[in-house]
GROMACS .gro file of C-alpha atoms in nm:
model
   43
    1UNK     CA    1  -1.410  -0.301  -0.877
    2UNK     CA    2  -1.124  -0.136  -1.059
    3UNK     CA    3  -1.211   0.165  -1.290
    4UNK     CA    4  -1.080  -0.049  -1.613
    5UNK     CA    5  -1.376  -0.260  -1.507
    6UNK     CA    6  -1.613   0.027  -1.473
    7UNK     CA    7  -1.482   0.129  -1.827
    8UNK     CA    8  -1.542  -0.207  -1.944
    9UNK     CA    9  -1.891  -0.205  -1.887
   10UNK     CA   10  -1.938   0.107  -1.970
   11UNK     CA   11  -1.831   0.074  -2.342
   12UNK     CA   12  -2.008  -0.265  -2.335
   13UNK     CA   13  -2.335  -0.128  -2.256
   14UNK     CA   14  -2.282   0.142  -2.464
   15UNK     CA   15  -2.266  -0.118  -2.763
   16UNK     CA   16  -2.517  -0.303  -2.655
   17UNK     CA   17  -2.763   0.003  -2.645
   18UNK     CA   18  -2.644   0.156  -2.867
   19UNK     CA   19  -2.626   0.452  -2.616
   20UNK     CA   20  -2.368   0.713  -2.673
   21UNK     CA   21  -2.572   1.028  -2.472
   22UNK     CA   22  -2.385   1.350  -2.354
   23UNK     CA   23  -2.388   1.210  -2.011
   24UNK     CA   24  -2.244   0.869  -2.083
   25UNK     CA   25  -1.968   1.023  -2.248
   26UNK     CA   26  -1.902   1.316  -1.971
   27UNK     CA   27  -1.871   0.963  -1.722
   28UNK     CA   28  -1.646   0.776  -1.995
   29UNK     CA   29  -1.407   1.090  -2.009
   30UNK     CA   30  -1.464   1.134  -1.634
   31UNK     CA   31  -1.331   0.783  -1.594
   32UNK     CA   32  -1.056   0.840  -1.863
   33UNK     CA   33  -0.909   1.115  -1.640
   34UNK     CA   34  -0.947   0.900  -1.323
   35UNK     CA   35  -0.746   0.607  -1.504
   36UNK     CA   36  -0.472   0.917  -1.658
   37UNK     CA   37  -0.467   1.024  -1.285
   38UNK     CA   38  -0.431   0.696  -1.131
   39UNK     CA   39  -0.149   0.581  -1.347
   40UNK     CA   40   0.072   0.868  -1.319
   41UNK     CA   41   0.061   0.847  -0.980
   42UNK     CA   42   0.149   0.552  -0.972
   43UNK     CA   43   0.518   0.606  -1.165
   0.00000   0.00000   0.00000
């Protein structure tokens, strides 16, 4: 599972609950960075 998916269902739970804690968005910017990471390695 790719992290866009992660993110994905991250946000989508968070909208279903409702749920916007401090730890779901530590993991949401954790995941941000990951993705940042990710892409400009890849270039």
């Amino acid at each position: 599972m790719g992290l866009e998916d992660m993110r994905e269902k991250l946000y989508r739970y968070i909208s279903v609950f409702g749920i916007a804690d401090k730890r779901t968005i530590e993991v949401s910017q954790e995941l941000d960075l990951l993705i940042y990471e990710n892409v400009i390695a890849d270039k």
